[in-house]
Short mmCIF file of C-alpha atoms in Angstrom, two decimals:
data_model
loop_
_atom_site.label_atom_id
_atom_site.label_comp_id
_atom_site.label_asym_id
_atom_site.label_seq_id
_atom_site.Cartn_x
_atom_site.Cartn_y
_atom_site.Cartn_z
CA MET J 12 41.15 57.74 39.43
CA ILE J 13 44.25 56.82 41.37
CA GLU J 14 47.54 58.62 40.88
CA ASP J 15 50.79 56.89 41.75
CA LYS J 16 53.99 58.47 43.02
CA LYS J 17 54.70 59.98 39.59
CA GLY J 18 51.45 59.95 37.61
CA ILE J 19 52.89 60.75 34.21
CA SER J 20 55.67 58.18 34.59
CA ARG J 21 53.14 55.46 35.34
CA ARG J 22 51.17 56.40 32.26
CA ASN J 23 54.29 56.15 30.11
CA PHE J 24 55.06 52.80 31.69
CA THR J 25 51.54 51.55 31.04
CA LYS J 26 51.72 52.67 27.41
CA LYS J 27 55.02 50.87 26.84
CA SER J 28 53.72 47.78 28.63
CA ALA J 29 50.66 47.67 26.39
CA MET J 30 52.86 47.88 23.31
CA ALA J 31 55.04 45.04 24.57
CA LEU J 32 51.97 42.90 25.14
CA ALA J 33 50.39 43.69 21.77
CA GLY J 34 51.28 40.27 20.39
CA MET J 35 49.77 38.36 23.30
CA PRO J 36 46.17 37.20 23.62
CA LEU J 37 43.84 40.08 24.49
CA VAL J 38 42.78 38.49 27.72
CA GLN J 39 46.24 39.14 29.12
CA LEU J 40 45.78 42.90 28.76
CA ASP J 41 43.85 42.70 32.00
CA SER J 42 46.91 41.47 33.86
CA ASP J 43 48.14 42.98 37.12
CA LEU J 44 50.89 44.69 35.17
CA LEU J 45 48.39 47.11 33.64
CA LYS J 46 46.26 47.73 36.71
CA PRO J 47 46.64 50.79 38.98
CA MET J 48 49.54 50.50 41.40
CA LEU J 49 47.56 51.96 44.30
CA THR J 50 44.40 50.84 46.01
CA ALA J 51 42.14 52.85 48.28
CA ASP J 52 43.54 50.93 51.25
CA ASP J 53 47.09 52.15 50.70
CA ALA J 54 48.49 54.79 53.02
CA ILE J 55 47.31 58.29 52.18
CA GLU J 56 49.70 61.11 51.42
CA VAL J 57 49.04 64.36 53.31
CA HIS J 58 50.63 67.71 52.46
CA LEU J 59 50.28 70.82 54.61
CA PHE J 60 48.98 73.97 52.93
CA SER J 61 51.96 76.28 53.35
CA LYS J 62 49.67 79.31 53.73
CA HIS J 63 49.44 78.37 57.39
CA LEU J 64 53.21 78.67 57.84
CA GLN J 65 53.50 82.02 56.09
CA PHE J 66 55.16 83.39 59.24
CA LEU J 67 58.17 81.11 58.67
CA ASP J 68 60.93 81.08 56.06
CA TYR J 69 61.63 78.08 53.82
CA ASN J 70 63.93 76.38 56.31
CA GLU J 71 61.74 76.83 59.39
CA MET J 72 58.62 75.94 57.44
CA SER J 73 60.12 72.73 56.07
CA ALA J 74 61.59 71.71 59.42
CA ALA J 75 58.24 72.19 61.15
CA ALA J 76 56.21 70.31 58.53
CA ALA J 77 58.64 67.38 58.61
CA GLU J 78 58.69 67.27 62.41
CA ILE J 79 54.88 67.23 62.56
CA GLY J 80 54.80 64.31 60.15
CA PHE J 81 53.57 65.63 56.80
CA ASP J 82 54.63 64.03 53.53
CA GLY J 83 55.14 67.39 51.90
CA LEU J 84 53.94 70.96 51.57
CA ASP J 85 51.24 72.31 49.30
CA LEU J 86 53.42 75.30 48.50
CA THR J 87 51.83 78.69 47.80
CA VAL J 88 53.25 80.02 44.53
CA ARG J 89 51.07 83.06 44.02
CA PRO J 90 50.81 86.72 45.04
CA LYS J 91 51.52 87.02 48.79
CA GLY J 92 52.59 83.35 48.83
CA HIS J 93 55.81 81.70 49.93
CA VAL J 94 57.02 82.03 46.34
CA LEU J 95 56.04 85.13 44.40
CA PRO J 96 55.25 84.55 40.69
CA GLU J 97 57.67 87.28 39.61
CA ARG J 98 60.49 85.50 41.48
CA VAL J 99 59.52 81.92 40.67
CA ASP J 100 62.71 81.07 38.76
CA GLU J 101 64.90 82.24 41.64
CA ASP J 102 62.85 81.23 44.70
CA LEU J 103 61.05 78.04 43.73
CA PRO J 104 64.28 76.01 43.33
CA ALA J 105 65.45 77.33 46.70
CA ALA J 106 62.20 76.30 48.37
CA VAL J 107 62.34 72.85 46.78
CA GLU J 108 65.94 72.29 47.84
CA THR J 109 65.03 73.16 51.42
CA MET J 110 61.97 70.90 51.42
CA LYS J 111 64.01 67.98 50.12
CA LYS J 112 66.61 68.56 52.82
CA TYR J 113 63.95 67.68 55.38
CA GLY J 114 62.53 64.76 53.40
CA LEU J 115 59.44 66.58 52.13
CA LYS J 116 58.03 65.91 48.67
CA PRO J 117 57.77 68.90 46.30
CA LYS J 118 54.61 67.49 44.76
CA MET J 119 51.77 69.99 45.30
CA MET J 120 51.51 73.74 44.92
CA THR J 121 48.78 76.38 44.91
CA THR J 122 48.76 79.03 42.19
CA ASN J 123 46.57 81.63 40.51
CA VAL J 124 47.22 80.07 37.08
CA TRP J 125 44.43 79.63 34.54
CA ASP J 126 45.14 81.88 31.55
CA ILE J 127 48.00 80.38 29.54
CA THR J 128 48.17 83.47 27.33
CA ASP J 129 49.66 85.23 30.37
CA ALA J 130 53.46 84.86 30.16
CA SER J 131 53.88 85.13 33.94
CA GLN J 132 51.47 82.23 34.49
CA GLN J 133 53.25 80.12 31.89
CA LYS J 134 56.50 80.86 33.71
CA VAL J 135 55.10 79.52 36.98
CA LEU J 136 54.16 76.22 35.34
CA THR J 137 57.46 75.88 33.49
CA SER J 138 59.39 76.41 36.71
CA ALA J 139 57.13 73.98 38.57
CA SER J 140 57.77 71.31 35.96
CA SER J 141 61.53 71.81 36.04
CA THR J 142 61.65 71.53 39.84
CA GLY J 143 59.67 68.29 40.03
CA PHE J 144 56.15 69.34 41.00
CA GLU J 145 53.28 67.20 39.75
CA TYR J 146 50.05 68.83 40.91
CA TYR J 147 48.99 72.46 41.15
CA ARG J 148 45.80 74.20 42.10
CA THR J 149 44.59 76.62 39.46
CA GLY J 150 43.15 80.07 39.97
CA TRP J 151 39.41 80.49 40.54
CA LEU J 152 36.88 81.64 37.96
CA SER J 153 33.90 83.97 38.28
CA TYR J 154 30.88 84.35 36.05
CA PRO J 155 30.83 87.70 34.20
CA GLU J 156 27.60 89.65 34.64
CA ASP J 157 27.38 90.71 30.99
CA ILE J 158 27.12 87.24 29.42
CA SER J 159 25.06 84.18 30.26
CA ILE J 160 26.30 81.34 32.43
CA GLU J 161 25.86 78.98 29.48
CA GLU J 162 28.12 81.15 27.29
CA SER J 163 30.67 81.43 30.10
CA LEU J 164 30.84 77.65 30.51
CA ILE J 165 31.59 77.23 26.81
CA GLU J 166 34.45 79.73 27.06
CA PHE J 167 35.79 78.14 30.26
CA ALA J 168 35.76 74.73 28.57
CA THR J 169 37.94 76.07 25.76
CA GLN J 170 40.33 77.64 28.27
CA ALA J 171 40.45 74.36 30.19
CA LYS J 172 41.39 72.44 27.05
CA ASN J 173 44.19 74.90 26.29
CA LEU J 174 45.47 74.65 29.84
CA GLU J 175 45.41 70.86 29.74
CA ASP J 176 47.42 70.88 26.51
CA LEU J 177 50.15 72.92 28.23
CA ASN J 178 50.00 70.67 31.30
CA LYS J 179 50.55 67.66 29.06
CA GLU J 180 53.67 69.25 27.56
CA LEU J 181 55.03 70.01 31.03
CA GLY J 182 53.98 66.80 32.77
CA LEU J 183 51.74 68.61 35.26
CA ILE J 184 48.22 68.02 36.56
CA GLY J 185 46.08 71.09 37.14
CA CYS J 186 43.37 70.96 39.81
CA TYR J 187 40.43 73.38 40.02
CA GLN J 188 39.08 73.73 43.57
CA ASN J 189 35.35 73.85 44.24
CA HIS J 190 34.94 76.84 46.56
CA ALA J 191 31.68 77.88 48.25
CA GLY J 192 30.13 81.20 47.31
CA ASN J 193 29.71 82.96 43.98
CA HIS J 194 32.55 81.05 42.37
CA VAL J 195 32.47 78.92 39.27
CA GLY J 196 32.44 75.34 40.54
CA ALA J 197 30.71 76.09 43.84
CA PRO J 198 27.80 74.15 42.28
CA ILE J 199 29.82 71.00 41.49
CA TRP J 200 27.80 70.37 38.34
CA ASP J 201 29.56 73.32 36.68
CA LEU J 202 32.82 71.41 36.53
CA PRO J 203 32.12 68.39 34.29
CA GLU J 204 30.91 70.82 31.63
CA ILE J 205 34.11 72.87 31.96
CA PHE J 206 36.19 69.68 31.72
CA SER J 207 34.12 68.33 28.80
CA LYS J 208 36.78 69.07 26.18
CA THR J 209 39.64 67.59 28.21
CA ASN J 210 40.61 63.94 28.56
CA LYS J 211 40.61 63.95 32.40
CA GLU J 212 44.33 63.26 32.49
CA TYR J 213 46.13 66.57 32.98
CA LEU J 214 43.34 68.75 34.36
CA GLY J 215 40.67 67.95 36.91
CA CYS J 216 39.19 68.89 40.26
CA GLN J 217 40.77 69.58 43.63
CA TYR J 218 37.78 68.36 45.61
CA ASP J 219 37.11 70.29 48.82
CA ILE J 220 34.66 68.41 51.06
CA ARG J 221 34.13 71.39 53.38
CA HIS J 222 32.97 73.64 50.56
CA ALA J 223 30.97 70.80 49.00
CA VAL J 224 28.99 70.30 52.22
CA VAL J 225 28.46 74.06 52.66
CA GLU J 226 26.94 74.27 49.18
CA GLY J 227 25.40 70.80 48.89
CA GLY J 228 24.00 70.22 52.36
CA LYS J 229 22.80 66.64 52.37
CA SER J 230 23.22 66.22 48.61
CA TRP J 231 27.03 66.35 48.71
CA GLU J 232 27.16 62.61 48.06
CA LEU J 233 25.53 63.17 44.67
CA ASP J 234 28.03 65.92 43.95
CA LEU J 235 30.90 63.58 44.80
CA ARG J 236 29.41 60.86 42.61
CA ARG J 237 29.15 63.34 39.74
CA ILE J 238 32.70 64.68 40.02
CA GLN J 239 34.57 61.58 41.24
CA SER J 240 36.08 60.66 37.88
CA TYR J 241 37.68 64.12 37.62
CA ILE J 242 39.24 64.28 41.10
CA LYS J 243 43.03 64.70 41.01
CA SER J 244 43.69 65.99 44.54
CA ILE J 245 41.61 66.80 47.61
CA VAL J 246 41.45 69.39 50.37
CA ILE J 247 40.53 68.43 53.92
CA LYS J 248 38.90 70.84 56.41
CA ASP J 249 35.75 71.06 58.54
CA PHE J 250 33.05 73.56 59.56
CA LYS J 251 29.70 74.02 61.26
CA TRP J 252 26.93 76.57 60.82
CA GLY J 253 26.73 79.30 63.43
CA LYS J 254 25.71 82.90 63.96
CA LYS J 255 28.15 85.79 63.75
CA ASP J 256 26.86 89.29 64.30
CA GLY J 257 23.35 87.89 64.02
CA MET J 258 23.97 86.27 60.62
CA TRP J 259 24.22 82.55 59.87
CA GLU J 260 27.50 81.56 58.26
CA PRO J 261 29.96 78.63 58.10
CA ILE J 262 32.28 78.59 61.12
CA ASN J 263 35.54 76.71 60.56
CA THR J 264 36.46 74.03 63.11
CA PRO J 265 39.19 71.47 63.80
CA LEU J 266 38.62 68.18 61.99
CA GLY J 267 35.92 66.03 63.55
CA GLU J 268 34.27 68.93 65.38
CA GLY J 269 32.12 70.11 62.51
CA MET J 270 29.51 68.88 60.06
CA VAL J 271 31.64 66.89 57.62
CA ASP J 272 30.94 63.17 57.96
CA PHE J 273 34.49 61.96 57.41
CA ASN J 274 33.63 58.31 57.93
CA ARG J 275 31.09 58.42 55.12
CA TYR J 276 33.30 60.62 52.95
CA PHE J 277 36.38 58.41 53.28
CA SER J 278 34.25 55.32 52.72
CA LEU J 279 33.04 56.79 49.43
CA LEU J 280 36.58 57.71 48.39
CA LYS J 281 37.55 54.10 48.93
CA LYS J 282 34.48 52.91 47.03
CA TYR J 283 35.45 55.09 44.06
CA LYS J 284 39.11 54.05 44.47
CA ILE J 285 40.28 57.63 44.92
CA ASN J 286 43.66 57.87 46.63
CA VAL J 287 45.19 61.17 45.53
CA PRO J 288 47.41 63.74 47.27
CA ILE J 289 45.69 65.51 50.16
CA SER J 290 46.18 69.14 51.15
CA LEU J 291 45.33 69.87 54.80
CA HIS J 292 43.87 73.33 55.43
CA LEU J 293 43.36 74.72 58.94
CA GLU J 294 41.04 77.71 58.78
CA TYR J 295 39.88 77.96 62.39
CA ASP J 296 41.52 80.41 64.80
CA LEU J 297 45.30 79.93 64.87
CA GLY J 298 46.33 83.43 65.80
CA GLY J 299 46.39 84.55 62.19
CA ALA J 300 48.16 81.49 60.76
CA GLU J 301 44.79 80.33 59.41
CA LYS J 302 44.74 83.41 57.17
CA GLY J 303 48.35 83.30 56.07
CA ALA J 304 49.54 86.09 58.34
CA GLY J 305 53.22 87.03 58.34
CA THR J 306 53.17 87.40 62.11
CA ILE J 307 50.91 85.49 64.49
CA SER J 308 49.49 86.13 67.96
CA MET J 309 49.51 82.47 69.04
CA ASP J 310 52.56 80.55 70.23
CA LYS J 311 53.84 78.65 67.21
CA LYS J 312 54.07 75.47 69.30
CA GLU J 313 50.30 75.63 69.76
CA VAL J 314 49.84 76.10 66.02
CA PHE J 315 52.01 73.04 65.38
CA ALA J 316 50.05 71.02 67.95
CA ASN J 317 46.80 71.76 66.14
CA MET J 318 48.35 70.72 62.84
CA LYS J 319 49.51 67.47 64.39
CA LYS J 320 46.06 66.83 65.84
CA ASP J 321 44.33 67.31 62.50
CA LEU J 322 46.91 65.19 60.69
CA THR J 323 46.40 62.37 63.18
CA PHE J 324 42.64 62.66 62.77
CA ILE J 325 42.91 62.24 59.00
CA LYS J 326 45.08 59.15 59.22
CA GLU J 327 42.94 57.48 61.87
CA ALA J 328 39.66 58.32 60.12
CA TRP J 329 41.00 56.91 56.85
CA LYS J 330 41.93 53.63 58.49
CA LYS J 331 38.54 53.29 60.20
CA ALA J 332 36.45 54.05 57.14
CA GLU J 333 35.02 51.01 55.36
#
C-alpha cells in the first residue's frame, strides 16, 4: 500500500509495462520494473494541516510552512477553510500558485466531500484535479437514528463506490478519516465494510493514530492490522487521558508527550510497507491556532517553533523505528 510521487501515473506506467512484457516468460513479471518504487525506509513526506495557519494568508502561510521544513500543506478546502467551496475555482489556483512559489507540493487537501450528487462537492473535486492535487480527506459520516447500523453501512458502501468512480475519472484518491466519538469509522471495523464495493485504489482511509488509540486502547494494533490495506494517507498527533472539570477526556499533547507509542506504530507501518503522505495536526494549546482561529493570542514565532519541534520528532522517530 505504497503510493509514489504521482500514484495514478505509476499505475498507468505499471499497466503499460505489463503489456510490454506480455510476450516474455511469466517469471519476469516479478521483475523490479513492476515492484513498488518506494519502500518503508524511504524518506517520509510530511504536510502541515493548514487549519493551524488559518490566521495567515496564502503567501504568509506558504512561506512559513516552507521555512519550517514541510513538504507541503494539507490545504483546507471546506467551509471556514483557507479555500471556501463556493470560491474554489477562483481561490484554489491562487493558493496552489503561491504554494509552488515556495516549493511546497499541492498534494493533500481536506474537504467535506462525500455526496457526489451535490454539484458544489463535485466542483471541489474537479478543481482539485485540475490544479494537481492527488489526495483529499472526505467529509465524515454519522449513523442515522431511524435506521439500523447494518442498513446504514450498506448505503455508505454504495456511496463509497460512487465516490470512487468519480475519483477514478479525476485521478484523485479520497481518504476517510477515523475520528473518535460517535462518528462512522471511530470503530475501525466499520471501514472495510464501507469500502467493500471499492477496489482500494481511489478511495481508502486517512488513518489517524491518535483517534485509533483513544477508541482502541491497547487493541489499536489489531485495528491497524485490519485497516492497513486501505490506508492512503495518515494523520499524526498525540494525546493523554486527563480530567477536565472533573470528567475524564483525551487531552491533546505535543508529539512524544502522550500515549501514542510512535516507535511501535512506525515499526508496524514499515512492516506493512506503508509510506503514504502524512498530515501533521497540532491540537494542543497554540493560542487558538490549534482550532483554526483567524486571530491568535500566542506569538506566531512560538507557534512555528512548536510545528518545527513536532516535525523533527516525526522524522527522528521514523528513522529510529525498526
